[in-house]
């Protein structure tokens, strides 16, 4: 969270799931907020001291929060939730039960887009079978997987630790690295058949606002460079389907830099 006092309480409240809550480890990473985000987070850690842990740090942007969170996390699985978004509470409770009974590198879940009033404006379904373990090479080349976003992803934490995963710090848009670099090591996938993540679209000033994106094109360039460096580092252990997926993510992201700069400057 960074200056998200307007949304943070609702975000964290969506994680309160009754009896299953003791299975959760919620790391609330305050990225140098200047508003009341830290106080809101501490309120939840006071109410649920065995579940909510507050990490207060200097501002370092998105990637620094992921990197710090991975150093502190102890759970079997890890999922990222942005402070202006939330989870579907009922489906999240089922999701936690589901995770307790499976063992796979990557778990996908559908997600919805919502507006400022919480109204669902769009739904993203992946359509993979929900009744069996899936091979990564079989699904990573499909159109729906190539269009996958960070809202859908839950990783086995030890896989990230073993590969020494980190994100670029000091810039926005590194959620693209979150759905790029770890895929090199994913072998097994499960699909949870209900939407868990509620993605807020339309908030003024959010990074997906075209005007904001244009102003922070240098951030995207740093992200692209980080993705390229990871691609080269792991190139020897990637087979053809994995490379096809990574290229499908990397090439449009890189192209966006050139198109934006040539069009506007």
PDB file of C-alpha atoms in Angstrom:
ATOM      1  CA  UNK A   1       0.000   0.000   0.000  1.00  0.00           C
ATOM      2  CA  UNK A   2       1.119   3.508  -0.840  1.00  0.00           C
ATOM      3  CA  UNK A   3      -1.282   6.306   0.168  1.00  0.00           C
ATOM      4  CA  UNK A   4      -4.323   4.077  -0.270  1.00  0.00           C
ATOM      5  CA  UNK A   5      -6.250   5.040   2.870  1.00  0.00           C
ATOM      6  CA  UNK A   6      -9.438   5.354   0.832  1.00  0.00           C
ATOM      7  CA  UNK A   7      -9.336   1.688  -0.220  1.00  0.00           C
ATOM      8  CA  UNK A   8      -7.141  -0.218   2.225  1.00  0.00           C
ATOM      9  CA  UNK A   9      -9.718  -1.059   4.902  1.00  0.00           C
ATOM     10  CA  UNK A  10     -12.092  -2.597   2.341  1.00  0.00           C
ATOM     11  CA  UNK A  11      -9.174  -4.442   0.776  1.00  0.00           C
ATOM     12  CA  UNK A  12      -8.131  -6.022   4.074  1.00  0.00           C
ATOM     13  CA  UNK A  13     -11.705  -6.651   5.185  1.00  0.00           C
ATOM     14  CA  UNK A  14     -12.181  -8.825   2.092  1.00  0.00           C
ATOM     15  CA  UNK A  15      -9.588 -11.218   3.560  1.00  0.00           C
ATOM     16  CA  UNK A  16     -11.582 -11.925   6.737  1.00  0.00           C
ATOM     17  CA  UNK A  17     -12.948 -15.405   5.998  1.00  0.00           C
ATOM     18  CA  UNK A  18     -14.161 -16.894   9.280  1.00  0.00           C
ATOM     19  CA  UNK A  19     -12.722 -20.176  10.539  1.00  0.00           C
ATOM     20  CA  UNK A  20     -10.262 -20.487   7.651  1.00  0.00           C
ATOM     21  CA  UNK A  21      -8.524 -17.241   8.512  1.00  0.00           C
ATOM     22  CA  UNK A  22      -5.913 -18.994  10.658  1.00  0.00           C
ATOM     23  CA  UNK A  23      -4.573 -20.563   7.478  1.00  0.00           C
ATOM     24  CA  UNK A  24      -3.652 -17.099   6.179  1.00  0.00           C
ATOM     25  CA  UNK A  25      -0.524 -15.024   6.542  1.00  0.00           C
ATOM     26  CA  UNK A  26      -1.310 -11.483   5.401  1.00  0.00           C
ATOM     27  CA  UNK A  27       1.703  -9.216   4.955  1.00  0.00           C
ATOM     28  CA  UNK A  28       0.610  -5.583   4.704  1.00  0.00           C
ATOM     29  CA  UNK A  29       3.585  -3.729   3.249  1.00  0.00           C
ATOM     30  CA  UNK A  30       3.394   0.004   3.793  1.00  0.00           C
ATOM     31  CA  UNK A  31       5.616   1.576   1.147  1.00  0.00           C
ATOM     32  CA  UNK A  32       6.360   4.870   2.897  1.00  0.00           C
ATOM     33  CA  UNK A  33       2.760   6.111   2.839  1.00  0.00           C
ATOM     34  CA  UNK A  34       2.135   9.665   4.008  1.00  0.00           C
ATOM     35  CA  UNK A  35      -1.555   9.107   4.746  1.00  0.00           C
ATOM     36  CA  UNK A  36      -3.254   6.873   7.341  1.00  0.00           C
ATOM     37  CA  UNK A  37      -2.461   3.580   5.565  1.00  0.00           C
ATOM     38  CA  UNK A  38      -0.109   2.481   8.349  1.00  0.00           C
ATOM     39  CA  UNK A  39      -2.719   3.119  11.059  1.00  0.00           C
ATOM     40  CA  UNK A  40      -5.340   1.165   9.115  1.00  0.00           C
ATOM     41  CA  UNK A  41      -2.946  -1.759   8.703  1.00  0.00           C
ATOM     42  CA  UNK A  42      -2.051  -1.711  12.408  1.00  0.00           C
ATOM     43  CA  UNK A  43      -5.751  -1.809  13.292  1.00  0.00           C
ATOM     44  CA  UNK A  44      -6.106  -5.101  11.427  1.00  0.00           C
ATOM     45  CA  UNK A  45      -2.948  -6.554  12.966  1.00  0.00           C
ATOM     46  CA  UNK A  46      -4.339  -5.611  16.378  1.00  0.00           C
ATOM     47  CA  UNK A  47      -7.604  -7.393  15.660  1.00  0.00           C
ATOM     48  CA  UNK A  48      -5.959 -10.455  14.087  1.00  0.00           C
ATOM     49  CA  UNK A  49      -2.385 -10.564  15.469  1.00  0.00           C
ATOM     50  CA  UNK A  50      -1.661 -14.108  14.292  1.00  0.00           C
ATOM     51  CA  UNK A  51      -2.790 -13.358  10.720  1.00  0.00           C
ATOM     52  CA  UNK A  52      -1.912  -9.760   9.800  1.00  0.00           C
ATOM     53  CA  UNK A  53       1.704  -8.605   9.926  1.00  0.00           C
ATOM     54  CA  UNK A  54       2.552  -4.977   9.133  1.00  0.00           C
ATOM     55  CA  UNK A  55       5.827  -4.203   7.396  1.00  0.00           C
ATOM     56  CA  UNK A  56       6.605  -0.482   7.404  1.00  0.00           C
ATOM     57  CA  UNK A  57       9.367   0.501   4.974  1.00  0.00           C
ATOM     58  CA  UNK A  58      10.728   3.448   3.045  1.00  0.00           C
ATOM     59  CA  UNK A  59       9.208   4.083  -0.352  1.00  0.00           C
ATOM     60  CA  UNK A  60      10.708   1.859  -3.038  1.00  0.00           C
ATOM     61  CA  UNK A  61       7.738   1.291  -5.373  1.00  0.00           C
ATOM     62  CA  UNK A  62       6.006  -1.928  -6.387  1.00  0.00           C
ATOM     63  CA  UNK A  63       8.923  -4.294  -6.856  1.00  0.00           C
ATOM     64  CA  UNK A  64      10.485  -3.414  -3.512  1.00  0.00           C
ATOM     65  CA  UNK A  65       7.237  -4.431  -1.793  1.00  0.00           C
ATOM     66  CA  UNK A  66       7.198  -7.796  -3.556  1.00  0.00           C
ATOM     67  CA  UNK A  67      10.860  -8.400  -2.744  1.00  0.00           C
ATOM     68  CA  UNK A  68      10.385  -7.526   0.926  1.00  0.00           C
ATOM     69  CA  UNK A  69       7.229  -9.610   1.152  1.00  0.00           C
ATOM     70  CA  UNK A  70       8.954 -12.681  -0.249  1.00  0.00           C
ATOM     71  CA  UNK A  71      11.713 -12.323   2.354  1.00  0.00           C
ATOM     72  CA  UNK A  72       9.130 -12.307   5.149  1.00  0.00           C
ATOM     73  CA  UNK A  73       6.598 -14.829   3.832  1.00  0.00           C
ATOM     74  CA  UNK A  74       6.420 -18.338   5.280  1.00  0.00           C
ATOM     75  CA  UNK A  75       3.287 -19.783   3.650  1.00  0.00           C
ATOM     76  CA  UNK A  76       3.192 -22.531   1.054  1.00  0.00           C
ATOM     77  CA  UNK A  77       1.585 -20.278  -1.557  1.00  0.00           C
ATOM     78  CA  UNK A  78       1.887 -16.557  -2.239  1.00  0.00           C
ATOM     79  CA  UNK A  79      -0.556 -14.210  -3.964  1.00  0.00           C
ATOM     80  CA  UNK A  80      -0.264 -10.450  -4.462  1.00  0.00           C
ATOM     81  CA  UNK A  81      -3.149  -8.082  -3.727  1.00  0.00           C
ATOM     82  CA  UNK A  82      -2.931  -4.378  -4.566  1.00  0.00           C
ATOM     83  CA  UNK A  83      -4.335  -2.069  -1.895  1.00  0.00           C
ATOM     84  CA  UNK A  84      -7.017  -0.532  -4.126  1.00  0.00           C
ATOM     85  CA  UNK A  85      -8.305  -3.971  -5.110  1.00  0.00           C
ATOM     86  CA  UNK A  86      -9.971  -6.727  -3.081  1.00  0.00           C
ATOM     87  CA  UNK A  87     -10.972 -10.389  -3.115  1.00  0.00           C
ATOM     88  CA  UNK A  88     -14.411 -11.919  -3.484  1.00  0.00           C
ATOM     89  CA  UNK A  89     -14.783 -12.940   0.155  1.00  0.00           C
ATOM     90  CA  UNK A  90     -16.855 -16.110  -0.343  1.00  0.00           C
ATOM     91  CA  UNK A  91     -14.795 -17.373  -3.263  1.00  0.00           C
ATOM     92  CA  UNK A  92     -11.576 -16.549  -1.428  1.00  0.00           C
ATOM     93  CA  UNK A  93     -12.667 -18.708   1.506  1.00  0.00           C
ATOM     94  CA  UNK A  94     -13.220 -21.602  -0.922  1.00  0.00           C
ATOM     95  CA  UNK A  95      -9.895 -20.843  -2.591  1.00  0.00           C
ATOM     96  CA  UNK A  96      -8.005 -21.154   0.691  1.00  0.00           C
ATOM     97  CA  UNK A  97      -9.626 -24.554   1.297  1.00  0.00           C
ATOM     98  CA  UNK A  98      -8.728 -25.538  -2.255  1.00  0.00           C
ATOM     99  CA  UNK A  99      -5.073 -24.576  -1.822  1.00  0.00           C
ATOM    100  CA  UNK A 100      -4.838 -26.668   1.339  1.00  0.00           C
ATOM    101  CA  UNK A 101      -5.542 -29.814  -0.661  1.00  0.00           C
ATOM    102  CA  UNK A 102      -3.306 -29.387  -3.716  1.00  0.00           C
ATOM    103  CA  UNK A 103       0.362 -29.185  -4.612  1.00  0.00           C
ATOM    104  CA  UNK A 104       1.310 -27.341  -7.811  1.00  0.00           C
ATOM    105  CA  UNK A 105       3.724 -24.631  -8.912  1.00  0.00           C
ATOM    106  CA  UNK A 106       1.045 -22.283 -10.243  1.00  0.00           C
ATOM    107  CA  UNK A 107      -2.636 -21.907  -9.392  1.00  0.00           C
ATOM    108  CA  UNK A 108      -4.805 -19.842 -11.726  1.00  0.00           C
ATOM    109  CA  UNK A 109      -8.089 -18.246 -10.720  1.00  0.00           C
ATOM    110  CA  UNK A 110     -10.538 -16.146 -12.699  1.00  0.00           C
ATOM    111  CA  UNK A 111     -10.985 -12.469 -11.823  1.00  0.00           C
ATOM    112  CA  UNK A 112     -13.468  -9.634 -12.329  1.00  0.00           C
ATOM    113  CA  UNK A 113     -13.075  -5.938 -13.050  1.00  0.00           C
ATOM    114  CA  UNK A 114     -15.071  -3.531 -10.877  1.00  0.00           C
ATOM    115  CA  UNK A 115     -15.760   0.204 -10.842  1.00  0.00           C
ATOM    116  CA  UNK A 116     -15.514   2.649  -7.930  1.00  0.00           C
ATOM    117  CA  UNK A 117     -18.977   1.571  -6.736  1.00  0.00           C
ATOM    118  CA  UNK A 118     -17.942  -2.089  -6.634  1.00  0.00           C
ATOM    119  CA  UNK A 119     -20.081  -2.973  -9.646  1.00  0.00           C
ATOM    120  CA  UNK A 120     -18.669  -5.762 -11.819  1.00  0.00           C
ATOM    121  CA  UNK A 121     -17.876  -4.384 -15.268  1.00  0.00           C
ATOM    122  CA  UNK A 122     -16.011  -7.340 -16.758  1.00  0.00           C
ATOM    123  CA  UNK A 123     -15.000 -10.927 -16.078  1.00  0.00           C
ATOM    124  CA  UNK A 124     -11.927 -12.856 -17.177  1.00  0.00           C
ATOM    125  CA  UNK A 125     -12.289 -16.639 -17.361  1.00  0.00           C
ATOM    126  CA  UNK A 126      -9.458 -18.916 -18.400  1.00  0.00           C
ATOM    127  CA  UNK A 127     -11.514 -21.993 -19.164  1.00  0.00           C
ATOM    128  CA  UNK A 128      -8.943 -24.641 -18.276  1.00  0.00           C
ATOM    129  CA  UNK A 129     -10.119 -27.936 -16.716  1.00  0.00           C
ATOM    130  CA  UNK A 130     -10.597 -27.619 -12.962  1.00  0.00           C
ATOM    131  CA  UNK A 131     -10.545 -31.311 -12.111  1.00  0.00           C
ATOM    132  CA  UNK A 132      -6.921 -32.243 -12.771  1.00  0.00           C
ATOM    133  CA  UNK A 133      -3.280 -31.234 -12.700  1.00  0.00           C
ATOM    134  CA  UNK A 134      -2.213 -29.506 -15.925  1.00  0.00           C
ATOM    135  CA  UNK A 135       1.198 -29.457 -17.598  1.00  0.00           C
ATOM    136  CA  UNK A 136       2.593 -25.978 -18.098  1.00  0.00           C
ATOM    137  CA  UNK A 137       3.869 -26.682 -21.617  1.00  0.00           C
ATOM    138  CA  UNK A 138       0.349 -27.729 -22.654  1.00  0.00           C
ATOM    139  CA  UNK A 139      -1.417 -24.536 -21.577  1.00  0.00           C
ATOM    140  CA  UNK A 140       1.191 -21.751 -21.754  1.00  0.00           C
ATOM    141  CA  UNK A 141       0.863 -21.500 -25.549  1.00  0.00           C
ATOM    142  CA  UNK A 142      -2.928 -21.021 -25.496  1.00  0.00           C
ATOM    143  CA  UNK A 143      -4.367 -17.554 -26.253  1.00  0.00           C
ATOM    144  CA  UNK A 144      -6.083 -17.250 -22.864  1.00  0.00           C
ATOM    145  CA  UNK A 145      -2.868 -17.992 -20.966  1.00  0.00           C
ATOM    146  CA  UNK A 146      -0.824 -15.569 -23.069  1.00  0.00           C
ATOM    147  CA  UNK A 147      -3.379 -12.905 -22.082  1.00  0.00           C
ATOM    148  CA  UNK A 148      -3.160 -13.800 -18.375  1.00  0.00           C
ATOM    149  CA  UNK A 149      -2.659 -11.016 -15.796  1.00  0.00           C
ATOM    150  CA  UNK A 150      -1.205 -10.891 -12.285  1.00  0.00           C
ATOM    151  CA  UNK A 151      -4.707 -10.952 -10.770  1.00  0.00           C
ATOM    152  CA  UNK A 152      -5.024 -14.604 -11.778  1.00  0.00           C
ATOM    153  CA  UNK A 153      -1.746 -15.899 -10.352  1.00  0.00           C
ATOM    154  CA  UNK A 154      -0.822 -17.759  -7.166  1.00  0.00           C
ATOM    155  CA  UNK A 155       2.661 -19.313  -6.937  1.00  0.00           C
ATOM    156  CA  UNK A 156       4.213 -22.009  -4.778  1.00  0.00           C
ATOM    157  CA  UNK A 157       6.493 -19.883  -2.661  1.00  0.00           C
ATOM    158  CA  UNK A 158       9.406 -22.340  -2.499  1.00  0.00           C
ATOM    159  CA  UNK A 159       9.664 -22.276  -6.293  1.00  0.00           C
ATOM    160  CA  UNK A 160      10.270 -18.505  -6.149  1.00  0.00           C
ATOM    161  CA  UNK A 161      12.808 -18.916  -3.362  1.00  0.00           C
ATOM    162  CA  UNK A 162      14.707 -21.649  -5.214  1.00  0.00           C
ATOM    163  CA  UNK A 163      15.099 -19.524  -8.333  1.00  0.00           C
ATOM    164  CA  UNK A 164      16.135 -16.438  -6.356  1.00  0.00           C
ATOM    165  CA  UNK A 165      13.231 -14.436  -7.751  1.00  0.00           C
ATOM    166  CA  UNK A 166      13.334 -10.634  -7.379  1.00  0.00           C
ATOM    167  CA  UNK A 167      11.645  -7.729  -9.170  1.00  0.00           C
ATOM    168  CA  UNK A 168      13.052  -4.419 -10.357  1.00  0.00           C
ATOM    169  CA  UNK A 169      12.722  -1.742  -7.672  1.00  0.00           C
ATOM    170  CA  UNK A 170      12.032   1.980  -7.804  1.00  0.00           C
ATOM    171  CA  UNK A 171       9.594   1.790 -10.732  1.00  0.00           C
ATOM    172  CA  UNK A 172       5.965   0.920 -11.446  1.00  0.00           C
ATOM    173  CA  UNK A 173       4.610  -1.751 -13.857  1.00  0.00           C
ATOM    174  CA  UNK A 174       6.747  -4.585 -12.459  1.00  0.00           C
ATOM    175  CA  UNK A 175       3.601  -6.694 -12.130  1.00  0.00           C
ATOM    176  CA  UNK A 176       4.569  -7.680 -15.680  1.00  0.00           C
ATOM    177  CA  UNK A 177       7.707  -9.294 -14.267  1.00  0.00           C
ATOM    178  CA  UNK A 178       5.531 -11.204 -11.764  1.00  0.00           C
ATOM    179  CA  UNK A 179       3.806 -13.030 -14.633  1.00  0.00           C
ATOM    180  CA  UNK A 180       6.986 -13.431 -16.683  1.00  0.00           C
ATOM    181  CA  UNK A 181      10.126 -14.505 -14.816  1.00  0.00           C
ATOM    182  CA  UNK A 182       8.612 -17.181 -12.501  1.00  0.00           C
ATOM    183  CA  UNK A 183       7.044 -18.991 -15.455  1.00  0.00           C
ATOM    184  CA  UNK A 184      10.493 -20.311 -16.367  1.00  0.00           C
ATOM    185  CA  UNK A 185      10.249 -22.738 -13.441  1.00  0.00           C
ATOM    186  CA  UNK A 186       6.549 -23.618 -13.522  1.00  0.00           C
ATOM    187  CA  UNK A 187       5.879 -27.258 -14.402  1.00  0.00           C
ATOM    188  CA  UNK A 188       2.458 -28.005 -12.903  1.00  0.00           C
ATOM    189  CA  UNK A 189      -0.702 -25.876 -12.947  1.00  0.00           C
ATOM    190  CA  UNK A 190      -4.132 -26.025 -11.344  1.00  0.00           C
ATOM    191  CA  UNK A 191      -7.200 -23.979 -12.266  1.00  0.00           C
ATOM    192  CA  UNK A 192      -9.620 -22.777  -9.585  1.00  0.00           C
ATOM    193  CA  UNK A 193     -12.942 -22.289 -11.298  1.00  0.00           C
ATOM    194  CA  UNK A 194     -14.287 -19.155  -9.578  1.00  0.00           C
ATOM    195  CA  UNK A 195     -13.211 -15.494  -9.654  1.00  0.00           C
ATOM    196  CA  UNK A 196     -11.156 -14.529  -6.590  1.00  0.00           C
ATOM    197  CA  UNK A 197      -9.613 -11.144  -7.451  1.00  0.00           C
ATOM    198  CA  UNK A 198     -11.672  -7.951  -7.823  1.00  0.00           C
ATOM    199  CA  UNK A 199      -9.631  -5.529  -9.950  1.00  0.00           C
ATOM    200  CA  UNK A 200     -10.582  -1.850  -9.675  1.00  0.00           C
ATOM    201  CA  UNK A 201     -10.451  -0.001 -12.989  1.00  0.00           C
ATOM    202  CA  UNK A 202     -10.987   3.704 -13.525  1.00  0.00           C
ATOM    203  CA  UNK A 203      -9.393   5.145 -10.405  1.00  0.00           C
ATOM    204  CA  UNK A 204      -7.850   8.531 -11.155  1.00  0.00           C
ATOM    205  CA  UNK A 205      -4.066   8.393 -11.176  1.00  0.00           C
ATOM    206  CA  UNK A 206      -3.695   4.613 -11.345  1.00  0.00           C
ATOM    207  CA  UNK A 207      -0.796   3.332 -13.398  1.00  0.00           C
ATOM    208  CA  UNK A 208      -3.008   1.999 -16.195  1.00  0.00           C
ATOM    209  CA  UNK A 209      -4.328   5.509 -16.913  1.00  0.00           C
ATOM    210  CA  UNK A 210      -2.896   6.283 -20.413  1.00  0.00           C
ATOM    211  CA  UNK A 211      -1.715   9.736 -19.339  1.00  0.00           C
ATOM    212  CA  UNK A 212       0.109   8.286 -16.327  1.00  0.00           C
ATOM    213  CA  UNK A 213       1.553   5.491 -18.415  1.00  0.00           C
ATOM    214  CA  UNK A 214       2.946   7.915 -20.988  1.00  0.00           C
ATOM    215  CA  UNK A 215       4.576  10.021 -18.285  1.00  0.00           C
ATOM    216  CA  UNK A 216       6.240   6.943 -16.748  1.00  0.00           C
ATOM    217  CA  UNK A 217       7.484   5.308 -19.932  1.00  0.00           C
ATOM    218  CA  UNK A 218      10.968   5.135 -18.427  1.00  0.00           C
ATOM    219  CA  UNK A 219       9.547   2.816 -15.763  1.00  0.00           C
ATOM    220  CA  UNK A 220       8.315   0.457 -18.467  1.00  0.00           C
ATOM    221  CA  UNK A 221      11.750   0.546 -20.089  1.00  0.00           C
ATOM    222  CA  UNK A 222      13.350  -0.547 -16.799  1.00  0.00           C
ATOM    223  CA  UNK A 223      10.813  -3.373 -16.508  1.00  0.00           C
ATOM    224  CA  UNK A 224      11.522  -4.528 -20.057  1.00  0.00           C
ATOM    225  CA  UNK A 225      15.248  -4.558 -19.364  1.00  0.00           C
ATOM    226  CA  UNK A 226      14.706  -6.645 -16.225  1.00  0.00           C
ATOM    227  CA  UNK A 227      12.601  -9.118 -18.207  1.00  0.00           C
ATOM    228  CA  UNK A 228      15.246  -9.345 -20.942  1.00  0.00           C
ATOM    229  CA  UNK A 229      17.984  -9.980 -18.400  1.00  0.00           C
ATOM    230  CA  UNK A 230      15.943 -12.789 -16.815  1.00  0.00           C
ATOM    231  CA  UNK A 231      15.158 -14.246 -20.230  1.00  0.00           C
ATOM    232  CA  UNK A 232      18.874 -14.463 -21.003  1.00  0.00           C
ATOM    233  CA  UNK A 233      19.747 -15.803 -17.565  1.00  0.00           C
ATOM    234  CA  UNK A 234      17.350 -18.732 -17.815  1.00  0.00           C
ATOM    235  CA  UNK A 235      17.515 -19.274 -21.598  1.00  0.00           C
ATOM    236  CA  UNK A 236      19.379 -22.573 -21.350  1.00  0.00           C
ATOM    237  CA  UNK A 237      16.655 -24.243 -19.276  1.00  0.00           C
ATOM    238  CA  UNK A 238      13.660 -23.115 -21.360  1.00  0.00           C
ATOM    239  CA  UNK A 239      11.974 -25.350 -23.889  1.00  0.00           C
ATOM    240  CA  UNK A 240      10.052 -24.135 -26.946  1.00  0.00           C
ATOM    241  CA  UNK A 241       6.568 -23.667 -25.376  1.00  0.00           C
ATOM    242  CA  UNK A 242       7.987 -21.614 -22.503  1.00  0.00           C
ATOM    243  CA  UNK A 243       9.905 -19.399 -24.925  1.00  0.00           C
ATOM    244  CA  UNK A 244       6.737 -18.930 -26.977  1.00  0.00           C
ATOM    245  CA  UNK A 245       4.872 -17.734 -23.891  1.00  0.00           C
ATOM    246  CA  UNK A 246       7.672 -15.418 -22.769  1.00  0.00           C
ATOM    247  CA  UNK A 247       7.977 -13.889 -26.242  1.00  0.00           C
ATOM    248  CA  UNK A 248       4.212 -13.340 -26.308  1.00  0.00           C
ATOM    249  CA  UNK A 249       4.570 -11.285 -23.101  1.00  0.00           C
ATOM    250  CA  UNK A 250       7.831  -9.527 -23.860  1.00  0.00           C
ATOM    251  CA  UNK A 251       7.441  -8.430 -27.480  1.00  0.00           C
ATOM    252  CA  UNK A 252       4.190  -6.394 -27.104  1.00  0.00           C
ATOM    253  CA  UNK A 253       5.494  -4.837 -23.865  1.00  0.00           C
ATOM    254  CA  UNK A 254       8.699  -3.795 -25.636  1.00  0.00           C
ATOM    255  CA  UNK A 255       6.813  -2.613 -28.712  1.00  0.00           C
ATOM    256  CA  UNK A 256       4.665  -0.353 -26.522  1.00  0.00           C
ATOM    257  CA  UNK A 257       7.768   1.616 -25.524  1.00  0.00           C
ATOM    258  CA  UNK A 258       8.720   2.334 -29.152  1.00  0.00           C
ATOM    259  CA  UNK A 259       5.193   3.090 -30.331  1.00  0.00           C
ATOM    260  CA  UNK A 260       4.510   5.476 -27.429  1.00  0.00           C
ATOM    261  CA  UNK A 261       7.775   7.336 -27.739  1.00  0.00           C
ATOM    262  CA  UNK A 262       7.631   7.634 -31.537  1.00  0.00           C
ATOM    263  CA  UNK A 263       3.971   8.709 -31.480  1.00  0.00           C
ATOM    264  CA  UNK A 264       4.260  11.292 -28.710  1.00  0.00           C
ATOM    265  CA  UNK A 265       7.846  12.518 -28.921  1.00  0.00           C
TER     266      UNK A 265
END
